[in-house]
């Protein structure tokens, strides 16, 4: 089997309604934007697809396909994913590819592998489970009372834990975290994501408050450029740290966080930010070797497949962006997300795909 064609489709993603916010200094939910879908076809008639999730990425992907990826891939064996993963990283040495695009070819090839095998991709990787609990991962709301109400609604709908994205103010966020603990009691797992909003002194201050409130993990309080800063943070706070979400280098960079002793809960992994499914699984296996967790970042179909294949992950991340919480369709009444059953990975529902891509969209 050989790759015969490589195409990019630009897909409109409508703005979320109502729009939502992140912490101070960060952009909120994007307006209408385009993303890209990569389609890789073969002389055996089997194809694989992958979507890029970032606003405006369709234009960048189209350029990469026309300028580099088509020439790289056509004529290659699509089942030689390790070789092609290595060759993408060779391209990156000169191109400095955007982090979310490093894995788009690899994800499309894993989708192709599932379709070739007539199995869901999580089973081709090697399945571990068929369901996993979901947690409510908030956007940023306006007041403590709004957060508490969202938490109550989320738990009533069956979501099993709460993760806060707050304001980026160490004192205000610490107060919110402590009030949420008092509100939900000691038995509900709580997590906090700083979205890289702090320097080391503020990260230590907030981390000590989280430890006092018994939070399960403390995620990305600082930009992930300095492993030394995270090493010092781990020595200074009692709350376990979840790190290496957005740092470049896939498992190679995650290894430095672990070796420094800063991944005291674990590291993040994902198809989007760790170089596709191959990079995500390398990261998970690395973490497992050190007996720490590899928590899958973000929702969507790729994350569902990874959650079913990775033993050392705990939850599926389910984003909650509205004050009127609705249980996501992939989460059942007991707060569980179940393994996908269709072959391959599947594109997300609800987008206006051209007819060529409609067979690859999630059904139901």
mmCIF file of C-alpha atoms in Angstrom:
data_model
loop_
_atom_site.group_PDB
_atom_site.id
_atom_site.type_symbol
_atom_site.label_atom_id
_atom_site.label_comp_id
_atom_site.label_asym_id
_atom_site.label_seq_id
_atom_site.Cartn_x
_atom_site.Cartn_y
_atom_site.Cartn_z
ATOM 1 C CA UNK A 1 0.000 0.000 0.000
ATOM 2 C CA UNK A 2 1.289 3.434 -0.939
ATOM 3 C CA UNK A 3 0.090 6.987 -0.385
ATOM 4 C CA UNK A 4 -1.243 8.440 -3.621
ATOM 5 C CA UNK A 5 -2.798 11.774 -2.658
ATOM 6 C CA UNK A 6 -2.639 14.339 0.132
ATOM 7 C CA UNK A 7 -5.272 17.071 0.333
ATOM 8 C CA UNK A 8 -6.272 19.931 2.602
ATOM 9 C CA UNK A 9 -9.843 21.125 3.098
ATOM 10 C CA UNK A 10 -10.552 24.422 4.817
ATOM 11 C CA UNK A 11 -13.585 24.165 7.105
ATOM 12 C CA UNK A 12 -15.532 27.002 8.706
ATOM 13 C CA UNK A 13 -15.964 26.724 12.466
ATOM 14 C CA UNK A 14 -18.730 29.074 13.686
ATOM 15 C CA UNK A 15 -18.164 31.135 16.810
ATOM 16 C CA UNK A 16 -19.443 29.605 20.035
ATOM 17 C CA UNK A 17 -22.692 31.104 21.291
ATOM 18 C CA UNK A 18 -22.661 32.456 23.902
ATOM 19 C CA UNK A 19 -18.969 33.381 23.758
ATOM 20 C CA UNK A 20 -16.775 32.620 26.767
ATOM 21 C CA UNK A 21 -13.646 33.999 28.420
ATOM 22 C CA UNK A 22 -10.336 32.794 29.799
ATOM 23 C CA UNK A 23 -8.173 34.493 32.438
ATOM 24 C CA UNK A 24 -7.103 38.105 32.152
ATOM 25 C CA UNK A 25 -4.603 38.618 29.357
ATOM 26 C CA UNK A 26 -5.813 35.703 27.241
ATOM 27 C CA UNK A 27 -8.114 35.750 24.252
ATOM 28 C CA UNK A 28 -11.548 34.243 24.805
ATOM 29 C CA UNK A 29 -13.544 32.032 22.469
ATOM 30 C CA UNK A 30 -12.705 32.826 18.836
ATOM 31 C CA UNK A 31 -14.995 34.373 16.240
ATOM 32 C CA UNK A 32 -15.890 32.472 13.076
ATOM 33 C CA UNK A 33 -12.662 30.931 11.804
ATOM 34 C CA UNK A 34 -11.300 28.270 9.488
ATOM 35 C CA UNK A 35 -9.495 25.096 10.425
ATOM 36 C CA UNK A 36 -7.946 22.471 8.188
ATOM 37 C CA UNK A 37 -8.750 18.842 7.509
ATOM 38 C CA UNK A 38 -5.924 16.740 6.108
ATOM 39 C CA UNK A 39 -6.922 13.765 3.948
ATOM 40 C CA UNK A 40 -4.350 11.110 3.045
ATOM 41 C CA UNK A 41 -5.343 8.536 0.404
ATOM 42 C CA UNK A 42 -3.790 5.302 -0.837
ATOM 43 C CA UNK A 43 -3.740 2.993 -3.837
ATOM 44 C CA UNK A 44 -5.701 0.489 -1.731
ATOM 45 C CA UNK A 45 -8.644 2.873 -1.534
ATOM 46 C CA UNK A 46 -8.196 3.442 2.218
ATOM 47 C CA UNK A 47 -7.973 7.021 3.461
ATOM 48 C CA UNK A 48 -7.268 8.780 6.728
ATOM 49 C CA UNK A 49 -8.266 12.234 7.939
ATOM 50 C CA UNK A 50 -7.304 14.596 10.749
ATOM 51 C CA UNK A 51 -8.551 18.026 11.764
ATOM 52 C CA UNK A 52 -6.504 20.952 13.058
ATOM 53 C CA UNK A 53 -8.252 22.605 15.976
ATOM 54 C CA UNK A 54 -6.742 26.080 16.110
ATOM 55 C CA UNK A 55 -8.401 29.142 14.515
ATOM 56 C CA UNK A 56 -6.827 30.052 11.190
ATOM 57 C CA UNK A 57 -4.943 26.763 10.925
ATOM 58 C CA UNK A 58 -6.595 25.851 7.636
ATOM 59 C CA UNK A 59 -4.512 28.378 5.723
ATOM 60 C CA UNK A 60 -1.298 27.211 7.381
ATOM 61 C CA UNK A 61 -2.071 23.553 6.717
ATOM 62 C CA UNK A 62 -2.863 24.285 3.052
ATOM 63 C CA UNK A 63 0.532 25.923 2.662
ATOM 64 C CA UNK A 64 2.299 22.987 4.317
ATOM 65 C CA UNK A 65 0.500 20.458 2.129
ATOM 66 C CA UNK A 66 1.295 22.294 -1.087
ATOM 67 C CA UNK A 67 4.858 23.198 -0.174
ATOM 68 C CA UNK A 68 6.095 20.200 1.853
ATOM 69 C CA UNK A 69 3.744 17.446 2.962
ATOM 70 C CA UNK A 70 2.497 16.189 -0.391
ATOM 71 C CA UNK A 71 6.046 15.686 -1.659
ATOM 72 C CA UNK A 72 7.069 14.041 1.608
ATOM 73 C CA UNK A 73 4.170 11.587 1.778
ATOM 74 C CA UNK A 74 3.237 10.515 -1.750
ATOM 75 C CA UNK A 75 4.730 7.120 -2.531
ATOM 76 C CA UNK A 76 5.338 6.224 1.140
ATOM 77 C CA UNK A 77 3.821 3.285 3.038
ATOM 78 C CA UNK A 78 1.136 4.804 5.327
ATOM 79 C CA UNK A 79 1.631 2.063 7.887
ATOM 80 C CA UNK A 80 5.231 3.159 8.504
ATOM 81 C CA UNK A 81 4.057 5.742 11.009
ATOM 82 C CA UNK A 82 7.264 5.735 13.052
ATOM 83 C CA UNK A 83 9.347 6.582 9.982
ATOM 84 C CA UNK A 84 6.972 9.322 8.890
ATOM 85 C CA UNK A 85 6.742 10.729 12.427
ATOM 86 C CA UNK A 86 10.535 11.026 12.409
ATOM 87 C CA UNK A 87 10.494 12.700 8.995
ATOM 88 C CA UNK A 88 7.950 15.291 10.156
ATOM 89 C CA UNK A 89 10.284 16.195 13.009
ATOM 90 C CA UNK A 90 13.106 16.527 10.491
ATOM 91 C CA UNK A 91 10.951 19.063 8.657
ATOM 92 C CA UNK A 92 10.383 20.865 11.934
ATOM 93 C CA UNK A 93 14.113 21.422 12.406
ATOM 94 C CA UNK A 94 14.082 23.995 9.616
ATOM 95 C CA UNK A 95 10.414 24.945 9.403
ATOM 96 C CA UNK A 96 9.640 25.350 13.133
ATOM 97 C CA UNK A 97 6.152 23.963 12.530
ATOM 98 C CA UNK A 98 3.310 25.287 14.700
ATOM 99 C CA UNK A 99 2.988 22.935 17.677
ATOM 100 C CA UNK A 100 -0.630 21.892 16.926
ATOM 101 C CA UNK A 101 0.350 20.960 13.343
ATOM 102 C CA UNK A 102 3.265 18.684 14.250
ATOM 103 C CA UNK A 103 0.897 15.766 14.748
ATOM 104 C CA UNK A 104 -1.712 16.247 12.028
ATOM 105 C CA UNK A 105 -0.076 13.806 9.592
ATOM 106 C CA UNK A 106 0.439 11.225 12.312
ATOM 107 C CA UNK A 107 -3.190 11.480 13.445
ATOM 108 C CA UNK A 108 -4.417 11.056 9.875
ATOM 109 C CA UNK A 109 -2.230 7.963 9.525
ATOM 110 C CA UNK A 110 -3.634 6.485 12.742
ATOM 111 C CA UNK A 111 -7.132 7.161 11.420
ATOM 112 C CA UNK A 112 -6.132 5.383 8.217
ATOM 113 C CA UNK A 113 -4.771 2.450 10.223
ATOM 114 C CA UNK A 114 -8.101 2.078 11.998
ATOM 115 C CA UNK A 115 -10.024 2.164 8.745
ATOM 116 C CA UNK A 116 -7.596 -0.287 7.148
ATOM 117 C CA UNK A 117 -8.053 -2.646 10.105
ATOM 118 C CA UNK A 118 -11.807 -2.002 10.324
ATOM 119 C CA UNK A 119 -11.393 -1.133 14.009
ATOM 120 C CA UNK A 120 -11.632 1.982 16.165
ATOM 121 C CA UNK A 121 -8.162 3.487 16.417
ATOM 122 C CA UNK A 122 -8.021 3.045 20.207
ATOM 123 C CA UNK A 123 -8.180 -0.718 19.635
ATOM 124 C CA UNK A 124 -5.454 -0.591 16.983
ATOM 125 C CA UNK A 125 -3.205 1.249 19.446
ATOM 126 C CA UNK A 126 -4.061 -1.307 22.123
ATOM 127 C CA UNK A 127 -7.123 -0.709 24.238
ATOM 128 C CA UNK A 128 -7.023 -0.484 28.017
ATOM 129 C CA UNK A 129 -10.607 0.471 28.990
ATOM 130 C CA UNK A 130 -14.019 1.045 27.452
ATOM 131 C CA UNK A 131 -15.178 3.956 29.603
ATOM 132 C CA UNK A 132 -13.667 6.715 31.724
ATOM 133 C CA UNK A 133 -15.117 9.342 34.089
ATOM 134 C CA UNK A 134 -15.392 12.914 32.821
ATOM 135 C CA UNK A 135 -14.655 16.095 34.745
ATOM 136 C CA UNK A 136 -16.099 19.567 34.244
ATOM 137 C CA UNK A 137 -13.353 21.912 33.048
ATOM 138 C CA UNK A 138 -14.655 25.444 33.410
ATOM 139 C CA UNK A 139 -14.004 28.493 31.326
ATOM 140 C CA UNK A 140 -13.598 31.736 33.289
ATOM 141 C CA UNK A 141 -16.734 33.123 34.945
ATOM 142 C CA UNK A 142 -17.379 36.487 36.560
ATOM 143 C CA UNK A 143 -17.847 35.740 40.258
ATOM 144 C CA UNK A 144 -17.408 33.153 42.979
ATOM 145 C CA UNK A 145 -21.163 32.585 43.085
ATOM 146 C CA UNK A 146 -21.236 31.774 39.362
ATOM 147 C CA UNK A 147 -18.465 29.211 39.766
ATOM 148 C CA UNK A 148 -20.240 27.582 42.697
ATOM 149 C CA UNK A 149 -23.492 27.373 40.760
ATOM 150 C CA UNK A 150 -21.737 25.871 37.727
ATOM 151 C CA UNK A 151 -20.071 23.312 40.006
ATOM 152 C CA UNK A 152 -23.411 22.329 41.542
ATOM 153 C CA UNK A 153 -25.033 21.912 38.124
ATOM 154 C CA UNK A 154 -22.073 19.904 36.801
ATOM 155 C CA UNK A 155 -22.139 17.461 39.689
ATOM 156 C CA UNK A 156 -25.916 17.079 39.454
ATOM 157 C CA UNK A 157 -25.513 16.160 35.774
ATOM 158 C CA UNK A 158 -23.119 13.369 36.703
ATOM 159 C CA UNK A 159 -19.717 14.918 36.021
ATOM 160 C CA UNK A 160 -17.390 13.462 38.613
ATOM 161 C CA UNK A 161 -14.872 16.236 39.328
ATOM 162 C CA UNK A 162 -14.337 19.968 38.759
ATOM 163 C CA UNK A 163 -11.354 21.818 37.323
ATOM 164 C CA UNK A 164 -11.187 25.591 37.574
ATOM 165 C CA UNK A 165 -9.845 28.064 35.056
ATOM 166 C CA UNK A 166 -10.040 31.267 37.092
ATOM 167 C CA UNK A 167 -8.954 34.914 36.766
ATOM 168 C CA UNK A 168 -5.163 34.885 36.910
ATOM 169 C CA UNK A 169 -5.071 36.731 40.247
ATOM 170 C CA UNK A 170 -3.276 34.613 42.831
ATOM 171 C CA UNK A 171 -5.163 35.911 45.869
ATOM 172 C CA UNK A 172 -8.604 35.919 44.243
ATOM 173 C CA UNK A 173 -8.041 32.508 42.700
ATOM 174 C CA UNK A 174 -6.885 31.076 46.023
ATOM 175 C CA UNK A 175 -10.037 32.372 47.707
ATOM 176 C CA UNK A 176 -12.203 30.882 44.941
ATOM 177 C CA UNK A 177 -10.487 27.507 45.233
ATOM 178 C CA UNK A 178 -11.012 27.378 48.982
ATOM 179 C CA UNK A 179 -14.670 28.439 48.691
ATOM 180 C CA UNK A 180 -15.301 25.769 46.058
ATOM 181 C CA UNK A 181 -13.857 23.137 48.398
ATOM 182 C CA UNK A 182 -16.168 24.261 51.190
ATOM 183 C CA UNK A 183 -19.099 24.270 48.758
ATOM 184 C CA UNK A 184 -18.689 20.734 47.374
ATOM 185 C CA UNK A 185 -17.216 19.011 50.428
ATOM 186 C CA UNK A 186 -14.138 16.871 50.818
ATOM 187 C CA UNK A 187 -15.152 13.931 48.617
ATOM 188 C CA UNK A 188 -15.286 15.705 45.233
ATOM 189 C CA UNK A 189 -11.981 15.750 43.326
ATOM 190 C CA UNK A 190 -10.975 19.321 42.485
ATOM 191 C CA UNK A 191 -8.253 20.589 40.173
ATOM 192 C CA UNK A 192 -6.947 24.026 39.211
ATOM 193 C CA UNK A 193 -5.445 25.191 35.900
ATOM 194 C CA UNK A 194 -3.467 28.432 35.978
ATOM 195 C CA UNK A 195 -3.228 28.742 32.174
ATOM 196 C CA UNK A 196 0.369 29.942 32.635
ATOM 197 C CA UNK A 197 -0.721 33.149 34.366
ATOM 198 C CA UNK A 198 1.812 33.464 37.187
ATOM 199 C CA UNK A 199 5.438 33.938 38.069
ATOM 200 C CA UNK A 200 7.093 31.703 40.651
ATOM 201 C CA UNK A 201 6.220 33.682 43.832
ATOM 202 C CA UNK A 202 2.527 33.875 42.951
ATOM 203 C CA UNK A 203 2.522 30.240 41.833
ATOM 204 C CA UNK A 204 3.914 29.231 45.237
ATOM 205 C CA UNK A 205 1.327 31.331 47.084
ATOM 206 C CA UNK A 206 -1.541 29.813 45.150
ATOM 207 C CA UNK A 207 -0.118 26.300 45.295
ATOM 208 C CA UNK A 208 -0.014 26.384 49.090
ATOM 209 C CA UNK A 209 -3.679 27.388 49.177
ATOM 210 C CA UNK A 210 -4.520 24.495 46.852
ATOM 211 C CA UNK A 211 -2.628 22.079 49.076
ATOM 212 C CA UNK A 212 -4.561 23.295 52.118
ATOM 213 C CA UNK A 213 -7.818 22.725 50.217
ATOM 214 C CA UNK A 214 -6.839 19.207 49.137
ATOM 215 C CA UNK A 215 -6.763 19.738 45.375
ATOM 216 C CA UNK A 216 -5.918 16.721 43.253
ATOM 217 C CA UNK A 217 -3.623 18.562 40.864
ATOM 218 C CA UNK A 218 -2.208 22.010 40.075
ATOM 219 C CA UNK A 219 -1.816 22.540 36.335
ATOM 220 C CA UNK A 220 0.403 24.903 34.337
ATOM 221 C CA UNK A 221 0.609 27.896 36.693
ATOM 222 C CA UNK A 222 3.640 29.257 34.795
ATOM 223 C CA UNK A 223 4.730 29.272 31.166
ATOM 224 C CA UNK A 224 6.532 26.018 30.547
ATOM 225 C CA UNK A 225 9.803 27.516 29.389
ATOM 226 C CA UNK A 226 11.718 27.017 32.639
ATOM 227 C CA UNK A 227 11.966 23.493 34.011
ATOM 228 C CA UNK A 228 14.044 24.968 36.861
ATOM 229 C CA UNK A 229 11.144 27.171 37.959
ATOM 230 C CA UNK A 230 8.844 24.159 38.034
ATOM 231 C CA UNK A 231 11.439 22.202 39.976
ATOM 232 C CA UNK A 232 11.505 24.955 42.601
ATOM 233 C CA UNK A 233 7.696 25.096 42.655
ATOM 234 C CA UNK A 234 7.472 21.358 43.277
ATOM 235 C CA UNK A 235 9.819 21.745 46.252
ATOM 236 C CA UNK A 236 7.736 24.610 47.649
ATOM 237 C CA UNK A 237 4.148 23.335 47.507
ATOM 238 C CA UNK A 238 2.356 20.222 48.672
ATOM 239 C CA UNK A 239 -0.207 20.050 45.875
ATOM 240 C CA UNK A 240 0.775 17.652 43.051
ATOM 241 C CA UNK A 241 1.785 19.323 39.769
ATOM 242 C CA UNK A 242 0.496 18.444 36.289
ATOM 243 C CA UNK A 243 2.944 19.879 33.749
ATOM 244 C CA UNK A 244 4.278 19.887 30.164
ATOM 245 C CA UNK A 245 1.052 20.634 28.296
ATOM 246 C CA UNK A 246 2.238 23.264 25.816
ATOM 247 C CA UNK A 247 6.016 22.865 25.914
ATOM 248 C CA UNK A 248 7.545 21.874 22.590
ATOM 249 C CA UNK A 249 9.307 18.572 22.067
ATOM 250 C CA UNK A 250 6.643 15.960 22.862
ATOM 251 C CA UNK A 251 8.019 13.182 25.117
ATOM 252 C CA UNK A 252 11.547 14.560 24.833
ATOM 253 C CA UNK A 253 10.634 17.717 26.720
ATOM 254 C CA UNK A 254 8.251 15.929 29.081
ATOM 255 C CA UNK A 255 11.206 13.797 30.153
ATOM 256 C CA UNK A 256 13.011 16.871 31.486
ATOM 257 C CA UNK A 257 10.043 17.842 33.663
ATOM 258 C CA UNK A 258 9.851 14.322 35.072
ATOM 259 C CA UNK A 259 13.609 14.003 35.623
ATOM 260 C CA UNK A 260 13.617 17.345 37.467
ATOM 261 C CA UNK A 261 11.012 16.048 39.910
ATOM 262 C CA UNK A 262 8.431 18.635 38.873
ATOM 263 C CA UNK A 263 5.790 16.256 37.487
ATOM 264 C CA UNK A 264 4.579 15.243 40.930
ATOM 265 C CA UNK A 265 1.148 14.308 39.603
ATOM 266 C CA UNK A 266 2.157 13.767 36.006
ATOM 267 C CA UNK A 267 2.385 15.278 32.545
ATOM 268 C CA UNK A 268 -0.144 16.291 29.952
ATOM 269 C CA UNK A 269 -0.479 14.335 26.731
ATOM 270 C CA UNK A 270 -2.576 14.877 23.626
ATOM 271 C CA UNK A 271 -2.628 14.308 19.901
ATOM 272 C CA UNK A 272 -2.744 18.044 19.246
ATOM 273 C CA UNK A 273 0.193 19.207 21.387
ATOM 274 C CA UNK A 274 2.444 16.138 21.660
ATOM 275 C CA UNK A 275 2.936 15.323 17.985
ATOM 276 C CA UNK A 276 -0.084 13.199 17.121
ATOM 277 C CA UNK A 277 -1.023 9.813 18.518
ATOM 278 C CA UNK A 278 2.559 8.579 18.275
ATOM 279 C CA UNK A 279 3.889 11.442 20.389
ATOM 280 C CA UNK A 280 0.966 11.153 22.801
ATOM 281 C CA UNK A 281 1.595 7.456 23.402
ATOM 282 C CA UNK A 282 5.349 7.955 23.769
ATOM 283 C CA UNK A 283 4.600 10.580 26.415
ATOM 284 C CA UNK A 284 2.186 8.257 28.214
ATOM 285 C CA UNK A 285 4.645 5.370 28.225
ATOM 286 C CA UNK A 286 7.429 7.645 29.453
ATOM 287 C CA UNK A 287 5.247 8.828 32.326
ATOM 288 C CA UNK A 288 4.236 5.273 33.172
ATOM 289 C CA UNK A 289 7.882 4.265 33.440
ATOM 290 C CA UNK A 290 8.249 6.855 36.208
ATOM 291 C CA UNK A 291 4.907 5.833 37.777
ATOM 292 C CA UNK A 292 3.227 9.200 37.209
ATOM 293 C CA UNK A 293 0.066 10.039 35.273
ATOM 294 C CA UNK A 294 -0.338 11.101 31.647
ATOM 295 C CA UNK A 295 -3.559 13.108 31.643
ATOM 296 C CA UNK A 296 -5.143 13.576 28.227
ATOM 297 C CA UNK A 297 -5.647 17.251 27.413
ATOM 298 C CA UNK A 298 -8.911 18.530 25.976
ATOM 299 C CA UNK A 299 -12.035 16.940 24.607
ATOM 300 C CA UNK A 300 -12.881 15.701 21.132
ATOM 301 C CA UNK A 301 -12.605 12.397 19.340
ATOM 302 C CA UNK A 302 -8.826 12.097 19.387
ATOM 303 C CA UNK A 303 -8.839 12.514 23.162
ATOM 304 C CA UNK A 304 -11.576 9.914 23.564
ATOM 305 C CA UNK A 305 -9.472 7.380 21.685
ATOM 306 C CA UNK A 306 -6.361 8.214 23.709
ATOM 307 C CA UNK A 307 -8.253 7.935 27.002
ATOM 308 C CA UNK A 308 -9.274 4.390 26.092
ATOM 309 C CA UNK A 309 -5.708 3.386 25.186
ATOM 310 C CA UNK A 310 -3.656 5.005 27.982
ATOM 311 C CA UNK A 311 -3.633 3.130 31.321
ATOM 312 C CA UNK A 312 -2.190 5.974 33.408
ATOM 313 C CA UNK A 313 -4.814 8.609 32.653
ATOM 314 C CA UNK A 314 -7.590 9.446 35.095
ATOM 315 C CA UNK A 315 -10.299 11.519 33.425
ATOM 316 C CA UNK A 316 -11.765 12.814 30.180
ATOM 317 C CA UNK A 317 -11.754 16.628 30.066
ATOM 318 C CA UNK A 318 -15.200 18.082 29.315
ATOM 319 C CA UNK A 319 -15.289 21.841 28.803
ATOM 320 C CA UNK A 320 -18.090 23.826 30.505
ATOM 321 C CA UNK A 321 -18.416 27.346 29.131
ATOM 322 C CA UNK A 322 -21.959 28.429 29.985
ATOM 323 C CA UNK A 323 -23.676 29.393 33.233
ATOM 324 C CA UNK A 324 -26.480 27.055 32.190
ATOM 325 C CA UNK A 325 -24.660 23.742 32.190
ATOM 326 C CA UNK A 326 -25.767 21.052 29.757
ATOM 327 C CA UNK A 327 -24.345 17.562 30.025
ATOM 328 C CA UNK A 328 -22.164 16.982 26.948
ATOM 329 C CA UNK A 329 -23.606 14.378 24.605
ATOM 330 C CA UNK A 330 -20.556 12.112 24.986
ATOM 331 C CA UNK A 331 -21.051 11.944 28.791
ATOM 332 C CA UNK A 332 -23.713 9.623 30.185
ATOM 333 C CA UNK A 333 -25.852 10.154 33.304
ATOM 334 C CA UNK A 334 -23.203 8.470 35.469
ATOM 335 C CA UNK A 335 -20.514 10.831 34.237
ATOM 336 C CA UNK A 336 -18.806 8.299 31.985
ATOM 337 C CA UNK A 337 -17.453 8.704 28.464
ATOM 338 C CA UNK A 338 -17.547 5.493 26.468
ATOM 339 C CA UNK A 339 -15.178 4.131 23.846
ATOM 340 C CA UNK A 340 -15.922 5.090 20.232
ATOM 341 C CA UNK A 341 -17.241 2.214 18.127
ATOM 342 C CA UNK A 342 -16.838 3.447 14.554
ATOM 343 C CA UNK A 343 -13.679 2.604 12.607
ATOM 344 C CA UNK A 344 -10.781 5.034 12.665
ATOM 345 C CA UNK A 345 -10.975 8.221 14.703
ATOM 346 C CA UNK A 346 -13.796 10.302 13.103
ATOM 347 C CA UNK A 347 -14.072 14.040 12.519
ATOM 348 C CA UNK A 348 -16.174 16.033 15.003
ATOM 349 C CA UNK A 349 -19.884 16.449 14.407
ATOM 350 C CA UNK A 350 -21.629 19.683 13.592
ATOM 351 C CA UNK A 351 -19.337 21.256 10.985
ATOM 352 C CA UNK A 352 -20.239 21.988 7.373
ATOM 353 C CA UNK A 353 -18.003 19.440 5.657
ATOM 354 C CA UNK A 354 -17.867 19.072 1.876
ATOM 355 C CA UNK A 355 -19.307 15.849 0.507
ATOM 356 C CA UNK A 356 -15.822 14.302 0.281
ATOM 357 C CA UNK A 357 -15.432 14.475 4.065
ATOM 358 C CA UNK A 358 -18.953 13.716 5.271
ATOM 359 C CA UNK A 359 -18.370 9.926 5.465
ATOM 360 C CA UNK A 360 -15.574 10.593 7.968
ATOM 361 C CA UNK A 361 -17.632 12.657 10.420
ATOM 362 C CA UNK A 362 -18.794 11.211 13.721
ATOM 363 C CA UNK A 363 -22.254 9.690 13.428
ATOM 364 C CA UNK A 364 -25.097 9.889 15.970
#
